[in-house]
PDB file of C-alpha atoms in Angstrom:
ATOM      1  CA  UNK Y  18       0.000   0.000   0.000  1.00  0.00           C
ATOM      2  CA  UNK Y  19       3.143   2.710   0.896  1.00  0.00           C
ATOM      3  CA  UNK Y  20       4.303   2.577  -2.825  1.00  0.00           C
ATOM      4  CA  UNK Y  21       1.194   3.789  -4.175  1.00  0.00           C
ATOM      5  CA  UNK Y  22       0.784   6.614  -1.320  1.00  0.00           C
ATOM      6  CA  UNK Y  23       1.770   9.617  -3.855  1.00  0.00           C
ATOM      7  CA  UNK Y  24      -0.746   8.609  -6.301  1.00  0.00           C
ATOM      8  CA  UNK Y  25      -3.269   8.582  -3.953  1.00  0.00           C
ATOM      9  CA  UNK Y  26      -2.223  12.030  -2.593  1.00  0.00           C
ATOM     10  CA  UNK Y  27      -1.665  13.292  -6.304  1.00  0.00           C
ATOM     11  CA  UNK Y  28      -5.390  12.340  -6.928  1.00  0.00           C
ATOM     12  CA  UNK Y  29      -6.354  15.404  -4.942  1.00  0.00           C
ATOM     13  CA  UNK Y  30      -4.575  17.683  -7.200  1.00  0.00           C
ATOM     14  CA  UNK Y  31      -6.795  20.659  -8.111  1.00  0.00           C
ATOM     15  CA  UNK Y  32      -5.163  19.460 -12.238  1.00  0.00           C
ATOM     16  CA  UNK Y  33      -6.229  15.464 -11.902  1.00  0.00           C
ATOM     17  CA  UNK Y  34      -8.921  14.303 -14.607  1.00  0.00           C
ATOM     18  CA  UNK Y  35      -9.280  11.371 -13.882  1.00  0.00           C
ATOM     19  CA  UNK Y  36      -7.968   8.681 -11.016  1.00  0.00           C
ATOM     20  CA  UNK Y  37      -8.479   4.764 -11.336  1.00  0.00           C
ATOM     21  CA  UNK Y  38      -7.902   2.661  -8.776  1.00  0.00           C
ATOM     22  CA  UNK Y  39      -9.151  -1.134  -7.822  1.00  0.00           C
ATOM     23  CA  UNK Y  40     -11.382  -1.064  -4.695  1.00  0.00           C
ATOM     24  CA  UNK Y  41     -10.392  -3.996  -2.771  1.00  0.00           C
ATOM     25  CA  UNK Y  42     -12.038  -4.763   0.657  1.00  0.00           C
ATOM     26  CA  UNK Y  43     -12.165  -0.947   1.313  1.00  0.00           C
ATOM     27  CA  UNK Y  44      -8.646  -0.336   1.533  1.00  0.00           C
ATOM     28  CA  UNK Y  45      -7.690   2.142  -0.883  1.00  0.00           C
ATOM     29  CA  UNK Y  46     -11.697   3.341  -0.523  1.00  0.00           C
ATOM     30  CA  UNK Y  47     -10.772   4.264   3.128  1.00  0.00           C
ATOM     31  CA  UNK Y  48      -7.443   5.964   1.883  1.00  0.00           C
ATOM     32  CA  UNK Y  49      -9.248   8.134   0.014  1.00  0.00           C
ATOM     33  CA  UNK Y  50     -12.679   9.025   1.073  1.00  0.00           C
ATOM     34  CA  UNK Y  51     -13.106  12.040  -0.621  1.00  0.00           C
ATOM     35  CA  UNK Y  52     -13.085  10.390  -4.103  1.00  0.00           C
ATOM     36  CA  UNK Y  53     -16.814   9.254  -2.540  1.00  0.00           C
ATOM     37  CA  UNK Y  54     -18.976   5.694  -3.331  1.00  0.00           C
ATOM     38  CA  UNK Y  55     -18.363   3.817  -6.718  1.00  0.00           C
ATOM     39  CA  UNK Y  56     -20.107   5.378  -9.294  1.00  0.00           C
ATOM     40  CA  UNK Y  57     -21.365   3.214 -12.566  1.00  0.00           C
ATOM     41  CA  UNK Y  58     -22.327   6.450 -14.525  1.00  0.00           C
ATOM     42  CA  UNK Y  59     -18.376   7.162 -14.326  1.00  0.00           C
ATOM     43  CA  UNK Y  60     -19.393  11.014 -13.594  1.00  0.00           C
ATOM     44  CA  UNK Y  61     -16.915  10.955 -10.474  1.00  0.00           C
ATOM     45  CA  UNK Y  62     -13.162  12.199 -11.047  1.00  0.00           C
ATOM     46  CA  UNK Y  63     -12.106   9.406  -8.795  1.00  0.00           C
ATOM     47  CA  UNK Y  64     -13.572   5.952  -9.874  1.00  0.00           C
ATOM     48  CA  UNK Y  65     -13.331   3.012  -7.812  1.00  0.00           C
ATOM     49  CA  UNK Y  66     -13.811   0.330 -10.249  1.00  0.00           C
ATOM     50  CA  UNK Y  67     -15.845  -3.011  -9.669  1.00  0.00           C
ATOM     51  CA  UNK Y  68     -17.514  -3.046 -12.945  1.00  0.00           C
ATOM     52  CA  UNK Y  69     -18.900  -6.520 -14.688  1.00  0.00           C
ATOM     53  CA  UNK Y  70     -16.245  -6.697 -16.918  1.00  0.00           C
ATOM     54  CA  UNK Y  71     -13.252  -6.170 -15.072  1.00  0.00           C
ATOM     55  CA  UNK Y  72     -11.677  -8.360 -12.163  1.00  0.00           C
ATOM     56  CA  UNK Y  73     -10.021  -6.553  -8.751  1.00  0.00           C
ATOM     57  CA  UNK Y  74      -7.428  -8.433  -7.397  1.00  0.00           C
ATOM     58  CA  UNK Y  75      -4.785  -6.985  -4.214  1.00  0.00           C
ATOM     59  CA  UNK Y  76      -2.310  -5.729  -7.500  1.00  0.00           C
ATOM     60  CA  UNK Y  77      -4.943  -4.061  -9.705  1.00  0.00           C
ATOM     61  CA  UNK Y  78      -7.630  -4.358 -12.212  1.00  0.00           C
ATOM     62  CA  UNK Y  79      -7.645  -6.529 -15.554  1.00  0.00           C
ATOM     63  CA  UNK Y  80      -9.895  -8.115 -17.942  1.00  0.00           C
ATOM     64  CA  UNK Y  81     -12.251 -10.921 -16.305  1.00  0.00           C
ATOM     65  CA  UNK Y  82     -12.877 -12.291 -19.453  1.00  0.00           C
ATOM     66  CA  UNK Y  83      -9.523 -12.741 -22.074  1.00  0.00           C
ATOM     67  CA  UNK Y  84     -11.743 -13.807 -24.656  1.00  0.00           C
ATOM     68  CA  UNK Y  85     -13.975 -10.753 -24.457  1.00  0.00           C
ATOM     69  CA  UNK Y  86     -13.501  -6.985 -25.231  1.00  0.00           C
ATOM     70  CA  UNK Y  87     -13.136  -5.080 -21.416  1.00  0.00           C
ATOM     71  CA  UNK Y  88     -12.529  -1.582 -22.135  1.00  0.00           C
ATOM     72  CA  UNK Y  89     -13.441   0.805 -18.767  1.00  0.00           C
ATOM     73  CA  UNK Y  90     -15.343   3.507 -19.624  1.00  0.00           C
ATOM     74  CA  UNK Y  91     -15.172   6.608 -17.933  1.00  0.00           C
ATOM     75  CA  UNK Y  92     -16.369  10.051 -18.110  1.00  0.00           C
ATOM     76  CA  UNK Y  93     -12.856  11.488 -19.721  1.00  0.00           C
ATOM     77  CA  UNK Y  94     -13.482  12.626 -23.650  1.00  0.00           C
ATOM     78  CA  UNK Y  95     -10.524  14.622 -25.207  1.00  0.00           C
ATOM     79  CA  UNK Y  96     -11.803  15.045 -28.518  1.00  0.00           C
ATOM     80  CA  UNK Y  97     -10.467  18.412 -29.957  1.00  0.00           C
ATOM     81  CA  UNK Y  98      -7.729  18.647 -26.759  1.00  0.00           C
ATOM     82  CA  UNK Y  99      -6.048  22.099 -27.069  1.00  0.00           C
ATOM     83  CA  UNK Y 100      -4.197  21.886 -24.086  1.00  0.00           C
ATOM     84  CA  UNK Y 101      -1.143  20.119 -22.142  1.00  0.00           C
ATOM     85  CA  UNK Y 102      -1.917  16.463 -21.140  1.00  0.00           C
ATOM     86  CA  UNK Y 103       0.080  13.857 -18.622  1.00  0.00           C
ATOM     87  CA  UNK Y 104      -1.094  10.116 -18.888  1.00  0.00           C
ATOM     88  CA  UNK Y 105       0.943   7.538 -16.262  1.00  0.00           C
ATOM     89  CA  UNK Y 106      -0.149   4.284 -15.689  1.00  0.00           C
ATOM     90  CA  UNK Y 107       1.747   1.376 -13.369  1.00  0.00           C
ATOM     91  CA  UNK Y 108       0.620  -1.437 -15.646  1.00  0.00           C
ATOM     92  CA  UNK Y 109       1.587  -5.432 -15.639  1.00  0.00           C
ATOM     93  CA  UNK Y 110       2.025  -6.706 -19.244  1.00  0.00           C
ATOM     94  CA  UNK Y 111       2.476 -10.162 -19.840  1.00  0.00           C
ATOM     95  CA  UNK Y 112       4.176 -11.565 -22.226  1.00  0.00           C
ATOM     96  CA  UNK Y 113       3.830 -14.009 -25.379  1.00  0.00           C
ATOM     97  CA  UNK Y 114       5.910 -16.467 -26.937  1.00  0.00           C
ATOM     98  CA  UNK Y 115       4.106 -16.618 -29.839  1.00  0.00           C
ATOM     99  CA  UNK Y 116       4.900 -14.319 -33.629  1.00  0.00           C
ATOM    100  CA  UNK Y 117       2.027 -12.166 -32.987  1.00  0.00           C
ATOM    101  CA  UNK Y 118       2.211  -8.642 -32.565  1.00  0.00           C
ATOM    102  CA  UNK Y 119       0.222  -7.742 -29.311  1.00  0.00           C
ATOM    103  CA  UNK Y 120      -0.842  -4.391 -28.424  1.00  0.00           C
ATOM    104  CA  UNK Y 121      -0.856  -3.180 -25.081  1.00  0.00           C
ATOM    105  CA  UNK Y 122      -3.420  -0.499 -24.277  1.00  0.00           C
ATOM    106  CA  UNK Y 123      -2.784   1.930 -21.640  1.00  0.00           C
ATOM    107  CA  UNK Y 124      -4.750   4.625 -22.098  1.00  0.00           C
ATOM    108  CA  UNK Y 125      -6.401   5.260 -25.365  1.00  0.00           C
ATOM    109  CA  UNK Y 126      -9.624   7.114 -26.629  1.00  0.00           C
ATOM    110  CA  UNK Y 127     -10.918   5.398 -29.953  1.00  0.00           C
ATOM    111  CA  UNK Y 128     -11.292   2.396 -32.033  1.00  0.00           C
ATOM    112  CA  UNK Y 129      -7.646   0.217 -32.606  1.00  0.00           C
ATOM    113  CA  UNK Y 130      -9.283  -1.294 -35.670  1.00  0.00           C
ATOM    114  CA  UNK Y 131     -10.848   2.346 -37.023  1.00  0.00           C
ATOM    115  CA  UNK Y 132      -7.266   3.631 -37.855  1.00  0.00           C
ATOM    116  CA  UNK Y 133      -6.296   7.374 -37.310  1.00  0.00           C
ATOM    117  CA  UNK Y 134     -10.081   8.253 -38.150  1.00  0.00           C
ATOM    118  CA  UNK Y 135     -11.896   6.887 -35.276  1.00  0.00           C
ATOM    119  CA  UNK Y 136      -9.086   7.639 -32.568  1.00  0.00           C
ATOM    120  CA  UNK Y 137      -8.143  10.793 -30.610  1.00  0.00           C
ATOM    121  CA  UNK Y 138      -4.929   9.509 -28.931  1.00  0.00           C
ATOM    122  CA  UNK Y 139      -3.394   6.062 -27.951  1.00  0.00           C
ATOM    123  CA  UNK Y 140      -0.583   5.132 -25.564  1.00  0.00           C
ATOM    124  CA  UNK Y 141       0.181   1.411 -25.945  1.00  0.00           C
ATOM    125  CA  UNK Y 142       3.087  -0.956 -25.689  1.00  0.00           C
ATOM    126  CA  UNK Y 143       3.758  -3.071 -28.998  1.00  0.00           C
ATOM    127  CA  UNK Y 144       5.323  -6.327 -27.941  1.00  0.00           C
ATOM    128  CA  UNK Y 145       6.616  -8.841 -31.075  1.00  0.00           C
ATOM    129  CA  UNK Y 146       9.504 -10.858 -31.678  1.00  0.00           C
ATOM    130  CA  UNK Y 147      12.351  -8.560 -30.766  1.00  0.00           C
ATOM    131  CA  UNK Y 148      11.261  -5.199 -31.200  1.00  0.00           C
ATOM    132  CA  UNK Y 149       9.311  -3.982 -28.175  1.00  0.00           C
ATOM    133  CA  UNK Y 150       8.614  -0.257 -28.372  1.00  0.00           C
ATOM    134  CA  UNK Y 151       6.491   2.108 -25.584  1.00  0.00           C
ATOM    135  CA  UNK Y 152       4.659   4.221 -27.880  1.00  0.00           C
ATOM    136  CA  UNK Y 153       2.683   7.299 -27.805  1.00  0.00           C
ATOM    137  CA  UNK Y 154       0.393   8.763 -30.723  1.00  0.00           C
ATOM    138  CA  UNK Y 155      -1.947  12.015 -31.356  1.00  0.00           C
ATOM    139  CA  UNK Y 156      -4.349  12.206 -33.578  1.00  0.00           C
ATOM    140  CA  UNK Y 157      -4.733  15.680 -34.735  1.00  0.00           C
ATOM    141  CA  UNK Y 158      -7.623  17.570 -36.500  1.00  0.00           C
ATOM    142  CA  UNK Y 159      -6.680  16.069 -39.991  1.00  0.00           C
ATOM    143  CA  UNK Y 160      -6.921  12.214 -38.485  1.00  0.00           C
ATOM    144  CA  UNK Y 161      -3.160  12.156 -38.863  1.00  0.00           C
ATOM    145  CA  UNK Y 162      -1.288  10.340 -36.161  1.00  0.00           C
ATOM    146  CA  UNK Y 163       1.691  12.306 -34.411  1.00  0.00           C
ATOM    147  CA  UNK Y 164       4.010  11.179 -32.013  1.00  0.00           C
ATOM    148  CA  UNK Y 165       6.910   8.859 -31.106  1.00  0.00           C
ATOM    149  CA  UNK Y 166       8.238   5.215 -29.923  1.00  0.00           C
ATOM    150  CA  UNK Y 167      10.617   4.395 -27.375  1.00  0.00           C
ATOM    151  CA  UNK Y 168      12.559   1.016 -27.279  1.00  0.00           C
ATOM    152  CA  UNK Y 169      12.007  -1.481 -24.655  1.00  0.00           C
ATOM    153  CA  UNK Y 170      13.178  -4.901 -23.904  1.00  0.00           C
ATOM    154  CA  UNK Y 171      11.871  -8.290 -22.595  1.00  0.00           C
ATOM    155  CA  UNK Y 172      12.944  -7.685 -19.679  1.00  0.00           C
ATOM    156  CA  UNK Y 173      10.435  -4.831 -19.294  1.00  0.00           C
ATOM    157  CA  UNK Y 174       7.387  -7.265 -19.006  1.00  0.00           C
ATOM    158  CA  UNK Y 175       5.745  -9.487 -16.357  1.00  0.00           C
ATOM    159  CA  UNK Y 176       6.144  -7.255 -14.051  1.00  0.00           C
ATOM    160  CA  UNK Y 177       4.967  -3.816 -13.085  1.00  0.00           C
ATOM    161  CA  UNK Y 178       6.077  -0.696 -14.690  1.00  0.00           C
ATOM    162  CA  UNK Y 179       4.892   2.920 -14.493  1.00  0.00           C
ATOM    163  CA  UNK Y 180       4.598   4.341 -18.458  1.00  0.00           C
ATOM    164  CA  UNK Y 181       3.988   8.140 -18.871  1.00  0.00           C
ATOM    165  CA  UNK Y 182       3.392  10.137 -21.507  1.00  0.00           C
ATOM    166  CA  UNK Y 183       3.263  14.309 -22.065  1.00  0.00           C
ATOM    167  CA  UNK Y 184       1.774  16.223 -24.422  1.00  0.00           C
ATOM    168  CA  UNK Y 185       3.179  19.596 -24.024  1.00  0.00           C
ATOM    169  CA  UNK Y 186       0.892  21.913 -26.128  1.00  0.00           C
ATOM    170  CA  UNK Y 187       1.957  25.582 -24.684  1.00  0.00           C
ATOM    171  CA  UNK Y 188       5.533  25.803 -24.237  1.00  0.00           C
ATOM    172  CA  UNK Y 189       6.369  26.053 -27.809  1.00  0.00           C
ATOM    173  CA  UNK Y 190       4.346  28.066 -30.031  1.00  0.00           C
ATOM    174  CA  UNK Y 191       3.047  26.210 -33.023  1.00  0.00           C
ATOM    175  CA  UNK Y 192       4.350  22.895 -31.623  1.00  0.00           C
ATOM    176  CA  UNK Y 193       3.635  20.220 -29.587  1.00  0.00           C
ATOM    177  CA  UNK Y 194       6.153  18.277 -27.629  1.00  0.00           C
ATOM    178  CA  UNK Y 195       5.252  14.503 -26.602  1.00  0.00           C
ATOM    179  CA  UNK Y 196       7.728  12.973 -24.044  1.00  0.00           C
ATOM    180  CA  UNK Y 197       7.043   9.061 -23.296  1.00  0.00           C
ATOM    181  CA  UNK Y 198       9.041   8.151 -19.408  1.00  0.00           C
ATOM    182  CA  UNK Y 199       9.138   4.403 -18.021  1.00  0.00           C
ATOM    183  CA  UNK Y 200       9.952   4.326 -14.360  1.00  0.00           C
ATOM    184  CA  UNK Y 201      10.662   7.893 -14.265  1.00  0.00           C
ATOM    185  CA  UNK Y 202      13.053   7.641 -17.247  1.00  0.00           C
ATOM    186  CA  UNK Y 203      12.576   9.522 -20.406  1.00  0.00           C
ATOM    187  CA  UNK Y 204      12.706   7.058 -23.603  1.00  0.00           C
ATOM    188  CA  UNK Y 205      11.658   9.062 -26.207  1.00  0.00           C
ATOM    189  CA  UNK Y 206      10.442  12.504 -27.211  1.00  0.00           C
ATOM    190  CA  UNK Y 207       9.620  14.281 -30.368  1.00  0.00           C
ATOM    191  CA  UNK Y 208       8.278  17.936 -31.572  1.00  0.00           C
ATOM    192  CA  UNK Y 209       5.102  18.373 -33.946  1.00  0.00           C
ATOM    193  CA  UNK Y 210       3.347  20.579 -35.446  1.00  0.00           C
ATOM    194  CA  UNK Y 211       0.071  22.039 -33.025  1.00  0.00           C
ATOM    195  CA  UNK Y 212      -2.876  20.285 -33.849  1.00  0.00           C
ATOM    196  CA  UNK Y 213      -6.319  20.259 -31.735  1.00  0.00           C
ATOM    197  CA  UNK Y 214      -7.029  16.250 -31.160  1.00  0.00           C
ATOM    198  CA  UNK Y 215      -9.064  14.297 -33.562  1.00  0.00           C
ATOM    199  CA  UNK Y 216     -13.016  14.258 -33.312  1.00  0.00           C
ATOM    200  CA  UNK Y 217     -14.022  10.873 -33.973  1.00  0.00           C
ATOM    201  CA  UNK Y 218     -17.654  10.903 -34.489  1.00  0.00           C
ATOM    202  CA  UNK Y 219     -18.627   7.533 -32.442  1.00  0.00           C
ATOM    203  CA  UNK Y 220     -18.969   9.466 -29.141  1.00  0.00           C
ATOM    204  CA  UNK Y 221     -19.169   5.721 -27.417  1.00  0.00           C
ATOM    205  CA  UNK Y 222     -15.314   5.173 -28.078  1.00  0.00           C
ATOM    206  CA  UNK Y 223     -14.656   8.093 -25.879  1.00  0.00           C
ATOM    207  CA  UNK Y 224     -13.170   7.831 -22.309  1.00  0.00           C
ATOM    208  CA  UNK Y 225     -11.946   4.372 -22.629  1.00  0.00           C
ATOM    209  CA  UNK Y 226      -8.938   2.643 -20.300  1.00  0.00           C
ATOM    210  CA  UNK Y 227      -8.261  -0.115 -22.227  1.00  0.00           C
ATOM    211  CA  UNK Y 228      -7.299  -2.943 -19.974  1.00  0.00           C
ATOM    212  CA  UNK Y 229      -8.541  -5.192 -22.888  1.00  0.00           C
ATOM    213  CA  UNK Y 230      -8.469  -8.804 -24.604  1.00  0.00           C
ATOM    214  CA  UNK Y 231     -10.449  -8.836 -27.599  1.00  0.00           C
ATOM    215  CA  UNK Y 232     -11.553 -11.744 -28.921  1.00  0.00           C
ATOM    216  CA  UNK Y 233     -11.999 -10.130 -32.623  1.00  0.00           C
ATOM    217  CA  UNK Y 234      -8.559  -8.636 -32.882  1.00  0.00           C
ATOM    218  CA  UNK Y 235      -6.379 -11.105 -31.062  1.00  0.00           C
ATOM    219  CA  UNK Y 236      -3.364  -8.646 -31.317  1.00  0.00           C
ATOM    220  CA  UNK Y 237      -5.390  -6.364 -28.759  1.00  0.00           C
ATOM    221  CA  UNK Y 238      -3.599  -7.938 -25.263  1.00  0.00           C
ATOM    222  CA  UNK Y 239      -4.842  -7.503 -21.738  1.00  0.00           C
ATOM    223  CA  UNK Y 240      -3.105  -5.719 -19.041  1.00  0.00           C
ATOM    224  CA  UNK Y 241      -3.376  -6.105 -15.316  1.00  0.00           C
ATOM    225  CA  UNK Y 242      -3.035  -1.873 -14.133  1.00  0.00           C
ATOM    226  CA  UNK Y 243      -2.463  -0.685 -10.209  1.00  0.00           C
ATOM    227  CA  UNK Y 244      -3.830   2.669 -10.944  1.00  0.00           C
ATOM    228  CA  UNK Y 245      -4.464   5.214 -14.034  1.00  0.00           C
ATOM    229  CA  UNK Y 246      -4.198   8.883 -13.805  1.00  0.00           C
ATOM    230  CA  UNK Y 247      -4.497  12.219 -16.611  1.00  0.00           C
ATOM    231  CA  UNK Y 248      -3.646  15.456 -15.317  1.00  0.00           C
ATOM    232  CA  UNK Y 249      -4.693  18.820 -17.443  1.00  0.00           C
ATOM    233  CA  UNK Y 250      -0.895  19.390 -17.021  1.00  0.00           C
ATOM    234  CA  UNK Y 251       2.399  18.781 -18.375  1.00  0.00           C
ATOM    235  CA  UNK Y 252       4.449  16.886 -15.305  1.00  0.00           C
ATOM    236  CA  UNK Y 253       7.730  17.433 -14.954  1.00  0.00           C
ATOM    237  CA  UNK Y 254       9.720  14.617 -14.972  1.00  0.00           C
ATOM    238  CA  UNK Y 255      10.871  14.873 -11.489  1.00  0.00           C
ATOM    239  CA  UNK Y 256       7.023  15.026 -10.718  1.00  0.00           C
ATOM    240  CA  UNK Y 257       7.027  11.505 -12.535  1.00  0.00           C
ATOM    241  CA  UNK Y 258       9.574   9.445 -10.454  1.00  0.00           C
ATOM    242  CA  UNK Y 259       7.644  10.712  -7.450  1.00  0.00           C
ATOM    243  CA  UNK Y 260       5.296   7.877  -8.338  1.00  0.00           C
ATOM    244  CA  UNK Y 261       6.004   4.276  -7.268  1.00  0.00           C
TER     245      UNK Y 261
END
């Protein structure tokens, strides 16, 4: 419970979105009472998630079914973002020993099958034979994907990591700088052109955590996550290693 103390407290920040955690027999409930009673219609900031489609275990929250599509939907929709963004996520994702490439969904908003049309942003791991990358992707106003990858290794799965990813949209005028972090540790960063964030026009692919399987698009893996937070600010990246 002590090494996820500063995401609790950082859940009170006046610039949180949105903070996920698994309510297990009241523990992190009690931690945090002003983040109030579990809430189905998602309108809360703070979600305590016991949904039908997602398991709670003492380490986090994950698909119940692999064979079925768990997304967790929440009240978060960043279609037509103009402004500075953090995503971090401390996120288990297994591996596979199979040729596949497997897709591991942090935090995205949109459709993986749609393309750049029917998605606002994604921040995934790609996991395949020897190239394992952390990446992070925009969709901006023309449904053209900006962003970056960073490298990982094997090593960096079956076990728990926290992945971050800022999308600096003020600093620079006419830019936008995306920074992806693992553990506190930058691994990749790039500069683009300003863009608001794609529109999609299926409003119910909005606000979706996706701690998926999907049965229809076997690439799409599941992820077991400890907690999930967005901030309407650009953390600095000694802000980031704060988190455990």
């Amino acid at each position: 419970m002590a090494m996820i103390d500063h995401a609790i407290r950082a859940a009170n920040r006046s610039d949180c979105l949105l903070a996920l955690f698994p309510y297990q027999n009241g523990a992190l409930f009690n931690a945090l009472p002003s983040a109030g009673a579990f809430d189905r219609s998602w309108q809360n900031t703070n979600c305590w998630l016991t949904p039908d489609n997602i398991q709670v275990a003492p380490q986090g929250f994950s698909a119940l079914d692999p064979t079925q599509l768990a997304g967790i939907k929440t009240h978060l929709d960043l279609r037509n973002n103009q402004t500075g963004k953090t995503f971090i996520v401390k996120a288990f994702c297994p591996s596979h020993s199979d040729s596949d490439l497997h897709i591991h969904a942090l935090i995205t908003q949109g459709s993986h099958s749609g393309g750049a049309s029917l998605q606002t942003f994604q921040f995934v791991i790609w996991e395949r034979p020897g190239d394992f990358k952390l990446r992070g992707y925009i969709v901006n106003s023309n449904a053209a994907f900006a962003g970056t990858a960073g490298n990982l290794s094997a090593a960096d799965f079956d076990s728990f990591h926290i992945f971050a990813m800022t999308v600096d949209m003020e600093s620079r005028p006419g830019k936008m700088l995306i920074k992806l972090y693992k553990d506190g540790q930058l691994q990749a960063s790039t500069t683009q052109v300003y863009s608001p964030w794609n529109s999609p026009v299926d409003g119910s692919l909005t606000g979706n955590l996706a701690v998926r399987q999907d049965s229809d698009q076997k690439y799409v893996a599941g992820n077991t996550v400890q907690w999930a937070m967005v901030f309407d600010s650009v953390l600095t990246q000694s802000e980031l290693q704060l988190f455990r």
